[in-house]
mmCIF file of C-alpha atoms and ligand atoms in Angstrom:
data_model
loop_
_atom_site.group_PDB
_atom_site.id
_atom_site.type_symbol
_atom_site.label_atom_id
_atom_site.label_comp_id
_atom_site.label_asym_id
_atom_site.label_seq_id
_atom_site.Cartn_x
_atom_site.Cartn_y
_atom_site.Cartn_z
ATOM 1 C CA UNK A 17 -6.892 12.131 -28.482
ATOM 2 C CA UNK A 18 -7.364 12.300 -24.224
ATOM 3 C CA UNK A 19 -4.511 13.398 -22.298
ATOM 4 C CA UNK A 20 -1.199 11.563 -20.408
ATOM 5 C CA UNK A 21 -0.742 12.744 -16.973
ATOM 6 C CA UNK A 22 2.669 11.667 -14.355
ATOM 7 C CA UNK A 23 1.468 9.307 -10.962
ATOM 8 C CA UNK A 24 3.451 6.970 -8.515
ATOM 9 C CA UNK A 25 1.713 3.834 -8.895
ATOM 10 C CA UNK A 26 1.673 0.500 -6.818
ATOM 11 C CA UNK A 27 0.962 -2.521 -9.523
ATOM 12 C CA UNK A 28 -2.443 -4.223 -7.039
ATOM 13 C CA UNK A 29 -2.789 -7.033 -9.274
ATOM 14 C CA UNK A 30 -2.163 -8.073 -12.851
ATOM 15 C CA UNK A 31 -4.048 -9.681 -15.429
ATOM 16 C CA UNK A 32 -2.536 -11.579 -18.949
ATOM 17 C CA UNK A 33 -4.714 -9.674 -21.389
ATOM 18 C CA UNK A 34 -3.587 -11.207 -25.025
ATOM 19 C CA UNK A 35 -0.399 -12.218 -26.333
ATOM 20 C CA UNK A 36 2.100 -10.194 -25.413
ATOM 21 C CA UNK A 37 -0.634 -7.060 -23.713
ATOM 22 C CA UNK A 38 -1.533 -7.220 -20.033
ATOM 23 C CA UNK A 39 -3.875 -5.492 -17.634
ATOM 24 C CA UNK A 40 -2.556 -3.959 -14.175
ATOM 25 C CA UNK A 41 -5.307 -3.240 -11.832
ATOM 26 C CA UNK A 42 -3.196 0.234 -10.002
ATOM 27 C CA UNK A 43 -3.086 2.589 -6.249
ATOM 28 C CA UNK A 44 -2.079 5.525 -7.599
ATOM 29 C CA UNK A 45 -1.258 8.480 -5.573
ATOM 30 C CA UNK A 46 -3.034 10.947 -7.329
ATOM 31 C CA UNK A 47 -6.218 9.656 -8.116
ATOM 32 C CA UNK A 48 -6.328 6.174 -6.005
ATOM 33 C CA UNK A 49 -7.501 3.333 -7.972
ATOM 34 C CA UNK A 50 -6.256 3.716 -12.018
ATOM 35 C CA UNK A 51 -6.530 0.307 -14.636
ATOM 36 C CA UNK A 52 -4.723 -0.334 -16.988
ATOM 37 C CA UNK A 53 -2.958 -1.931 -20.273
ATOM 38 C CA UNK A 54 0.426 -2.035 -20.343
ATOM 39 C CA UNK A 55 1.289 -3.349 -24.176
ATOM 40 C CA UNK A 56 3.488 -6.084 -25.422
ATOM 41 C CA UNK A 57 5.149 -6.607 -21.089
ATOM 42 C CA UNK A 58 3.900 -10.268 -22.496
ATOM 43 C CA UNK A 59 6.980 -9.927 -24.851
ATOM 44 C CA UNK A 60 10.887 -10.068 -24.233
ATOM 45 C CA UNK A 61 12.888 -7.613 -24.008
ATOM 46 C CA UNK A 62 9.673 -5.473 -22.811
ATOM 47 C CA UNK A 63 11.350 -2.032 -22.349
ATOM 48 C CA UNK A 64 8.597 -1.760 -19.971
ATOM 49 C CA UNK A 65 10.350 -6.228 -17.788
ATOM 50 C CA UNK A 66 10.056 -5.869 -14.380
ATOM 51 C CA UNK A 67 9.185 -3.247 -14.015
ATOM 52 C CA UNK A 68 5.321 -3.648 -14.000
ATOM 53 C CA UNK A 69 4.977 -6.758 -11.440
ATOM 54 C CA UNK A 70 2.306 -6.849 -8.768
ATOM 55 C CA UNK A 71 3.453 -4.921 -5.975
ATOM 56 C CA UNK A 72 6.982 -2.594 -8.173
ATOM 57 C CA UNK A 73 6.128 0.605 -7.234
ATOM 58 C CA UNK A 74 6.503 2.403 -10.254
ATOM 59 C CA UNK A 75 7.222 5.953 -11.435
ATOM 60 C CA UNK A 76 4.589 6.040 -14.467
ATOM 61 C CA UNK A 77 2.967 7.724 -17.696
ATOM 62 C CA UNK A 78 -0.266 6.965 -18.568
ATOM 63 C CA UNK A 79 -2.587 7.594 -21.076
ATOM 64 C CA UNK A 80 -5.147 9.234 -20.906
ATOM 65 C CA UNK A 81 -7.689 7.911 -23.776
ATOM 66 C CA UNK A 82 -12.020 7.197 -24.020
ATOM 67 C CA UNK A 83 -12.342 4.023 -22.002
ATOM 68 C CA UNK A 84 -11.930 3.535 -18.525
ATOM 69 C CA UNK A 85 -8.055 1.860 -19.174
ATOM 70 C CA UNK A 86 -6.082 4.331 -19.591
ATOM 71 C CA UNK A 87 -2.633 3.070 -21.422
ATOM 72 C CA UNK A 88 0.414 2.478 -19.751
ATOM 73 C CA UNK A 89 3.505 4.951 -22.187
ATOM 74 C CA UNK A 90 6.640 4.650 -19.361
ATOM 75 C CA UNK A 91 7.432 3.380 -16.700
ATOM 76 C CA UNK A 92 10.238 4.807 -13.824
ATOM 77 C CA UNK A 93 11.615 2.291 -10.519
ATOM 78 C CA UNK A 94 11.110 2.809 -7.599
ATOM 79 C CA UNK A 95 11.246 -0.253 -5.722
ATOM 80 C CA UNK A 96 10.600 -3.368 -8.144
ATOM 81 C CA UNK A 97 9.826 -5.391 -5.160
ATOM 82 C CA UNK A 98 12.493 -8.728 -6.466
ATOM 83 C CA UNK A 99 12.850 -10.173 -2.895
ATOM 84 C CA UNK A 100 9.130 -10.445 -1.170
ATOM 85 C CA UNK A 101 8.053 -11.894 -5.161
ATOM 86 C CA UNK A 102 11.180 -14.262 -4.457
ATOM 87 C CA UNK A 103 9.728 -15.074 -0.964
ATOM 88 C CA UNK A 104 6.533 -17.230 -0.851
ATOM 89 C CA UNK A 105 5.774 -16.139 2.611
ATOM 90 C CA UNK A 106 6.625 -12.498 1.515
ATOM 91 C CA UNK A 107 4.756 -12.731 -1.645
ATOM 92 C CA UNK A 108 2.000 -14.028 0.418
ATOM 93 C CA UNK A 109 1.042 -11.404 2.703
ATOM 94 C CA UNK A 110 2.223 -9.086 0.207
ATOM 95 C CA UNK A 111 -1.303 -9.947 -2.235
ATOM 96 C CA UNK A 112 -3.268 -10.030 0.642
ATOM 97 C CA UNK A 113 -2.900 -6.015 1.961
ATOM 98 C CA UNK A 114 -2.828 -5.739 -2.227
ATOM 99 C CA UNK A 115 -6.535 -7.392 -2.361
ATOM 100 C CA UNK A 116 -7.827 -5.659 0.900
ATOM 101 C CA UNK A 117 -6.590 -1.527 -0.862
ATOM 102 C CA UNK A 118 -7.885 -3.043 -4.464
ATOM 103 C CA UNK A 119 -11.395 -4.532 -2.677
ATOM 104 C CA UNK A 120 -11.362 -0.960 0.698
ATOM 105 C CA UNK A 121 -10.231 1.340 -2.215
ATOM 106 C CA UNK A 122 -11.986 0.880 -5.289
ATOM 107 C CA UNK A 123 -13.089 4.306 -6.531
ATOM 108 C CA UNK A 124 -10.495 6.632 -8.474
ATOM 109 C CA UNK A 125 -10.560 8.763 -5.544
ATOM 110 C CA UNK A 126 -6.780 9.993 -4.148
ATOM 111 C CA UNK A 127 -6.514 8.812 -0.423
ATOM 112 C CA UNK A 128 -3.108 9.984 -0.117
ATOM 113 C CA UNK A 129 -2.726 8.485 3.449
ATOM 114 C CA UNK A 130 -3.549 4.591 1.990
ATOM 115 C CA UNK A 131 -0.970 5.320 -0.902
ATOM 116 C CA UNK A 132 1.715 6.056 2.175
ATOM 117 C CA UNK A 133 0.070 2.805 4.397
ATOM 118 C CA UNK A 134 0.920 0.691 1.567
ATOM 119 C CA UNK A 135 4.727 2.194 0.360
ATOM 120 C CA UNK A 136 5.289 1.467 4.219
ATOM 121 C CA UNK A 137 3.885 -1.649 4.580
ATOM 122 C CA UNK A 138 5.766 -2.518 0.948
ATOM 123 C CA UNK A 139 9.634 -1.463 2.604
ATOM 124 C CA UNK A 140 8.476 -3.347 5.329
ATOM 125 C CA UNK A 141 7.621 -6.804 3.262
ATOM 126 C CA UNK A 142 11.404 -5.696 1.815
ATOM 127 C CA UNK A 143 12.401 -6.194 5.520
ATOM 128 C CA UNK A 144 13.286 -9.157 7.860
ATOM 129 C CA UNK A 145 9.774 -10.079 9.192
ATOM 130 C CA UNK A 146 8.286 -11.957 12.041
ATOM 131 C CA UNK A 147 7.249 -14.647 10.510
ATOM 132 C CA UNK A 148 3.426 -16.055 11.750
ATOM 133 C CA UNK A 149 2.703 -19.703 10.144
ATOM 134 C CA UNK A 150 0.816 -19.013 7.701
ATOM 135 C CA UNK A 151 0.810 -15.841 5.903
ATOM 136 C CA UNK A 152 -3.006 -15.280 6.919
ATOM 137 C CA UNK A 153 -1.740 -14.407 10.711
ATOM 138 C CA UNK A 154 1.236 -12.162 9.419
ATOM 139 C CA UNK A 155 1.478 -9.610 11.941
ATOM 140 C CA UNK A 156 1.937 -7.362 9.879
ATOM 141 C CA UNK A 157 -0.339 -7.910 7.400
ATOM 142 C CA UNK A 158 -2.916 -7.858 9.800
ATOM 143 C CA UNK A 159 -2.479 -4.600 11.570
ATOM 144 C CA UNK A 160 -1.780 -2.990 8.049
ATOM 145 C CA UNK A 161 -5.744 -4.303 6.953
ATOM 146 C CA UNK A 162 -7.068 -2.858 10.836
ATOM 147 C CA UNK A 163 -5.618 0.683 8.841
ATOM 148 C CA UNK A 164 -6.975 0.141 6.040
ATOM 149 C CA UNK A 165 -10.616 -0.639 7.781
ATOM 150 C CA UNK A 166 -10.035 2.372 9.991
ATOM 151 C CA UNK A 167 -8.861 4.779 6.683
ATOM 152 C CA UNK A 168 -12.118 3.036 5.414
ATOM 153 C CA UNK A 169 -14.488 4.647 8.320
ATOM 154 C CA UNK A 170 -14.967 0.722 9.278
ATOM 155 C CA UNK A 171 -12.303 1.057 12.704
ATOM 156 C CA UNK A 172 -13.619 -1.141 14.966
ATOM 157 C CA UNK A 173 -14.886 -0.634 18.412
ATOM 158 C CA UNK A 174 -12.420 -1.714 21.180
ATOM 159 C CA UNK A 175 -12.910 0.399 24.031
ATOM 160 C CA UNK A 176 -16.064 -0.835 25.354
ATOM 161 C CA UNK A 177 -18.667 -2.707 24.418
ATOM 162 C CA UNK A 178 -19.904 -0.800 20.782
ATOM 163 C CA UNK A 179 -23.726 -1.890 20.927
ATOM 164 C CA UNK A 180 -24.641 -0.682 24.800
ATOM 165 C CA UNK A 181 -21.472 1.376 25.580
ATOM 166 C CA UNK A 182 -20.068 -1.058 29.311
ATOM 167 C CA UNK A 183 -17.015 -0.169 29.933
ATOM 168 C CA UNK A 184 -16.267 -4.403 30.568
ATOM 169 C CA UNK A 185 -15.505 -6.694 30.384
ATOM 170 C CA UNK A 186 -15.654 -7.473 26.735
ATOM 171 C CA UNK A 187 -16.004 -11.161 25.802
ATOM 172 C CA UNK A 188 -16.304 -11.358 22.069
ATOM 173 C CA UNK A 189 -16.715 -9.119 18.784
ATOM 174 C CA UNK A 190 -19.587 -7.896 17.469
ATOM 175 C CA UNK A 191 -19.209 -7.006 13.061
ATOM 176 C CA UNK A 192 -23.087 -5.455 13.528
ATOM 177 C CA UNK A 193 -22.142 -3.056 16.587
ATOM 178 C CA UNK A 194 -19.024 -2.936 14.659
ATOM 179 C CA UNK A 195 -16.633 -4.012 18.206
ATOM 180 C CA UNK A 196 -15.547 -5.674 20.554
ATOM 181 C CA UNK A 197 -18.323 -6.695 22.892
ATOM 182 C CA UNK A 198 -19.449 -7.531 26.252
ATOM 183 C CA UNK A 199 -20.402 -11.335 26.903
ATOM 184 C CA UNK A 200 -24.778 -10.206 26.845
ATOM 185 C CA UNK A 201 -24.280 -8.257 23.800
ATOM 186 C CA UNK A 202 -22.106 -10.455 22.396
ATOM 187 C CA UNK A 203 -24.785 -13.153 21.770
ATOM 188 C CA UNK A 204 -27.745 -11.183 21.696
ATOM 189 C CA UNK A 205 -25.827 -9.658 18.285
ATOM 190 C CA UNK A 206 -24.639 -12.945 16.602
ATOM 191 C CA UNK A 207 -21.105 -12.021 17.491
ATOM 192 C CA UNK A 208 -17.590 -14.711 18.955
ATOM 193 C CA UNK A 209 -15.936 -14.962 21.539
ATOM 194 C CA UNK A 210 -12.273 -14.050 21.604
ATOM 195 C CA UNK A 211 -9.450 -14.593 23.534
ATOM 196 C CA UNK A 212 -8.411 -12.924 27.144
ATOM 197 C CA UNK A 213 -5.516 -10.818 25.644
ATOM 198 C CA UNK A 214 -6.625 -10.618 21.444
ATOM 199 C CA UNK A 215 -8.349 -7.064 21.906
ATOM 200 C CA UNK A 216 -5.477 -5.610 23.282
ATOM 201 C CA UNK A 217 -3.606 -6.650 21.130
ATOM 202 C CA UNK A 218 -5.943 -5.822 18.842
ATOM 203 C CA UNK A 219 -5.967 -2.788 19.769
ATOM 204 C CA UNK A 220 -1.959 -2.203 20.004
ATOM 205 C CA UNK A 221 -1.962 -3.097 16.411
ATOM 206 C CA UNK A 222 -3.598 0.003 15.349
ATOM 207 C CA UNK A 223 -2.446 2.472 17.577
ATOM 208 C CA UNK A 224 1.590 1.902 16.920
ATOM 209 C CA UNK A 225 3.214 2.333 14.094
ATOM 210 C CA UNK A 226 2.893 -0.336 11.122
ATOM 211 C CA UNK A 227 5.798 -3.284 11.531
ATOM 212 C CA UNK A 228 6.462 -6.141 11.836
ATOM 213 C CA UNK A 229 5.059 -8.017 14.785
ATOM 214 C CA UNK A 230 4.874 -10.998 16.597
ATOM 215 C CA UNK A 231 1.240 -12.009 17.311
ATOM 216 C CA UNK A 232 0.472 -14.841 19.655
ATOM 217 C CA UNK A 233 -2.055 -17.581 18.427
ATOM 218 C CA UNK A 234 -5.093 -16.450 20.015
ATOM 219 C CA UNK A 235 -3.979 -12.837 19.128
ATOM 220 C CA UNK A 236 -3.484 -13.523 15.103
ATOM 221 C CA UNK A 237 -6.133 -15.712 14.697
ATOM 222 C CA UNK A 238 -8.656 -12.482 16.375
ATOM 223 C CA UNK A 239 -7.354 -10.412 14.916
ATOM 224 C CA UNK A 240 -8.095 -12.602 11.766
ATOM 225 C CA UNK A 241 -11.417 -13.477 12.610
ATOM 226 C CA UNK A 242 -11.845 -9.543 13.083
ATOM 227 C CA UNK A 243 -11.001 -8.179 9.669
ATOM 228 C CA UNK A 244 -12.626 -10.917 7.586
ATOM 229 C CA UNK A 245 -16.068 -10.176 9.554
ATOM 230 C CA UNK A 246 -16.458 -6.467 8.571
ATOM 231 C CA UNK A 247 -14.689 -7.631 5.562
ATOM 232 C CA UNK A 248 -18.281 -9.209 5.098
ATOM 233 C CA UNK A 249 -19.862 -7.380 7.391
ATOM 234 C CA UNK A 250 -19.299 -3.371 6.131
ATOM 235 C CA UNK A 251 -18.326 -4.500 2.565
ATOM 236 C CA UNK A 252 -20.466 -6.925 1.755
ATOM 237 C CA UNK A 253 -16.957 -9.259 0.658
ATOM 238 C CA UNK A 254 -14.626 -12.041 1.339
ATOM 239 C CA UNK A 255 -10.803 -11.993 0.482
ATOM 240 C CA UNK A 256 -9.573 -14.311 -1.772
ATOM 241 C CA UNK A 257 -6.481 -14.224 -0.396
ATOM 242 C CA UNK A 258 -7.528 -14.958 2.737
ATOM 243 C CA UNK A 259 -9.907 -18.191 1.435
ATOM 244 C CA UNK A 260 -8.195 -21.467 2.875
ATOM 245 C CA UNK A 261 -6.608 -23.199 -0.164
HETATM 246 ZN ZN1 LIG B 311 -22.792 -4.715 25.743
#
């Protein structure tokens, strides 16, 4: 028989499942990552309609049966994110953030801080943005990913060399040491050089509350490389949404 429960949830991804149904990859406040089937959503006049589009936040009623896939039996919209989906740049930044949550918080375990951060990120995406030349270098998107890394326990160590502890000068970043590195340790550990000011810019993104932010091109490129290499080294994955098309 199973049972029903109510949860606050964000649709991270929506996959066509059959003629009329979709499988939703959800991040929920109460249970963390959950997959659910929404039956009949692809029919015109579906009672769920746009409420279950990617990046939408809703209060859902989910039915838990025997399988891993729960069934959506009710949806009340909290935030439709329609304006985000209508803006190609904002949508692309949102999809990068959603995929980062999907990969970093893959378990059905609640993490209220990650959920709160995701909701704040989506709220900010719907407002005025500091647009970068492309969505991968967006300051808000990079700040969100760095904060997710911190919440996952992969916070890069940035105020001294992560390998030998020297206070500086810091020349680059070492994924294997998990942070900034002096010139010697950077080379010895297979790290990469970073532009002057890029490490300080990343520290700033981690320390300040999440917000749209304009980054210098060098700082944005450095932050992007830090998140990508941290995903690869500590998580063993790359984000599909960060691959050059
Ligand atoms: Zn060192």
